Amino acid sequence: MVNFSSYVGRVTATVLTLALFLAAVTAWRWGRQEAYALLFAAFLSVINMLILGGRLIALPASTHLAARRLGGAVLQRWIITILGLILAIFWLHLPVIGLVAGFLLAHFVFLAFLMRERIRQRS
């Protein structure tokens, strides 16, 4: 079984490292606004991962309470994501393509970590 705190920490560190590298490349190739958008979305995804990781670590033994806690985490993540996107698009005027790239980066890194863990469990 995977220790969730170390797992979330490794995913978070990988996402942030790749986001900084890709933001530097993006700033050099396409401009600062796109790089800021990529970083903003990656940081927003990391915040969401940390929220869910924190909730998974502290799950109560009762299935009913655990379901409520996870439901609250999902609702909290959606609210943070929607408010963050509204902030990014309408107030900061960040380009949508950079935001999409940041979210895709975070989700593909998370998917890669899940696939790696699945392969480890089957071996």
Coordinates of C-alpha atoms in Angstrom, one line a residue:
M1 CA 0.0 0.0 0.0
V2 CA 1.2 3.5 -0.8
N3 CA 1.8 6.0 1.9
F4 CA -0.5 8.8 0.7
S5 CA 1.5 11.7 2.2
S6 CA 4.7 10.7 0.4
Y7 CA 2.8 9.8 -2.8
V8 CA 1.1 13.2 -2.9
G9 CA 4.4 14.9 -2.1
R10 CA 6.2 13.1 -5.0
V11 CA 3.4 13.9 -7.4
T12 CA 3.4 17.5 -6.3
A13 CA 7.1 17.9 -6.5
T14 CA 7.2 16.4 -10.0
V15 CA 4.3 18.6 -11.2
L16 CA 5.9 21.8 -9.9
T17 CA 9.3 20.9 -11.3
L18 CA 7.9 20.2 -14.8
A19 CA 5.7 23.2 -14.6
L20 CA 8.7 25.5 -13.9
F21 CA 10.6 23.9 -16.7
L22 CA 7.8 24.2 -19.2
A23 CA 6.9 27.7 -18.1
A24 CA 10.5 28.7 -18.8
V25 CA 10.3 27.1 -22.3
T26 CA 6.9 28.7 -22.9
A27 CA 8.1 32.1 -21.8
W28 CA 11.0 31.9 -24.2
R29 CA 9.0 30.6 -27.1
W30 CA 5.5 32.1 -26.8
G31 CA 5.6 34.8 -24.1
R32 CA 5.2 35.5 -20.4
Q33 CA 1.4 35.5 -20.3
E34 CA 1.2 31.9 -21.5
A35 CA 3.9 30.9 -19.0
Y36 CA 2.0 32.6 -16.2
A37 CA -1.1 30.8 -17.2
L38 CA 0.7 27.4 -17.3
L39 CA 2.1 28.0 -13.8
F40 CA -1.2 29.3 -12.4
A41 CA -3.1 26.1 -13.6
A42 CA -0.3 23.8 -12.4
F43 CA -0.3 25.5 -8.9
L44 CA -4.1 25.3 -8.8
S45 CA -3.9 21.5 -9.6
V46 CA -1.3 21.1 -6.9
I47 CA -3.5 22.8 -4.4
N48 CA -6.3 20.4 -5.4
M49 CA -4.0 17.4 -5.0
L50 CA -2.9 18.6 -1.5
I51 CA -6.5 19.1 -0.4
L52 CA -7.5 15.6 -1.5
G53 CA -4.3 14.1 -0.2
G54 CA -4.9 15.7 3.2
R55 CA -8.4 14.3 3.3
L56 CA -7.3 10.8 2.3
I57 CA -4.7 10.7 5.1
A58 CA -7.3 11.7 7.8
L59 CA -10.2 9.4 6.7
P60 CA -12.3 8.2 9.6
A61 CA -13.0 4.5 10.1
S62 CA -16.7 4.9 9.6
T63 CA -17.6 4.5 5.9
H64 CA -20.4 7.1 6.3
L65 CA -18.1 9.7 7.7
A66 CA -15.4 8.8 5.2
A67 CA -17.8 9.3 2.3
R68 CA -19.0 12.7 3.7
R69 CA -15.4 13.8 4.2
L70 CA -14.4 12.8 0.6
G71 CA -17.6 14.4 -0.7
G72 CA -16.6 17.6 1.0
A73 CA -13.1 17.4 -0.4
V74 CA -14.5 17.0 -3.9
L75 CA -16.9 20.0 -3.5
Q76 CA -14.1 22.1 -2.0
R77 CA -11.8 21.2 -5.0
W78 CA -14.5 22.2 -7.5
I79 CA -15.1 25.5 -5.8
I80 CA -11.4 26.3 -5.7
T81 CA -11.0 25.3 -9.3
I82 CA -13.9 27.3 -10.6
L83 CA -13.0 30.4 -8.5
G84 CA -9.4 30.1 -9.6
L85 CA -10.3 29.9 -13.3
I86 CA -12.6 32.9 -13.0
L87 CA -9.8 34.8 -11.3
A88 CA -7.3 33.7 -14.0
I89 CA -9.5 34.4 -17.0
F90 CA -11.5 37.5 -16.0
W91 CA -9.2 39.3 -13.6
L92 CA -5.7 38.3 -14.6
H93 CA -6.6 37.9 -18.3
L94 CA -4.5 34.8 -18.7
P95 CA -4.7 32.9 -22.0
V96 CA -6.9 29.8 -21.9
I97 CA -4.5 27.7 -23.8
G98 CA -1.9 28.1 -21.1
L99 CA -4.4 27.2 -18.4
V100 CA -5.4 24.1 -20.3
A101 CA -1.7 23.2 -20.7
G102 CA -1.1 23.5 -16.9
F103 CA -4.1 21.4 -16.0
L104 CA -3.1 18.7 -18.6
L105 CA 0.5 18.7 -17.3
A106 CA -0.7 18.0 -13.7
H107 CA -3.2 15.4 -14.7
F108 CA -0.8 13.5 -17.0
V109 CA 1.8 13.5 -14.2
F110 CA -0.8 12.1 -11.8
L111 CA -1.8 9.5 -14.4
A112 CA 1.8 8.4 -14.9
F113 CA 2.3 8.0 -11.1
L114 CA -0.9 5.9 -10.9
M115 CA 0.2 3.7 -13.8
R116 CA 3.6 3.2 -12.2
E117 CA 2.0 2.2 -8.9
R118 CA -0.3 -0.2 -10.6
I119 CA 2.6 -1.8 -12.4
R120 CA 4.5 -2.1 -9.1
Q121 CA 1.5 -3.8 -7.4
R122 CA 1.1 -6.3 -10.1
S123 CA 4.8 -7.3 -10.0

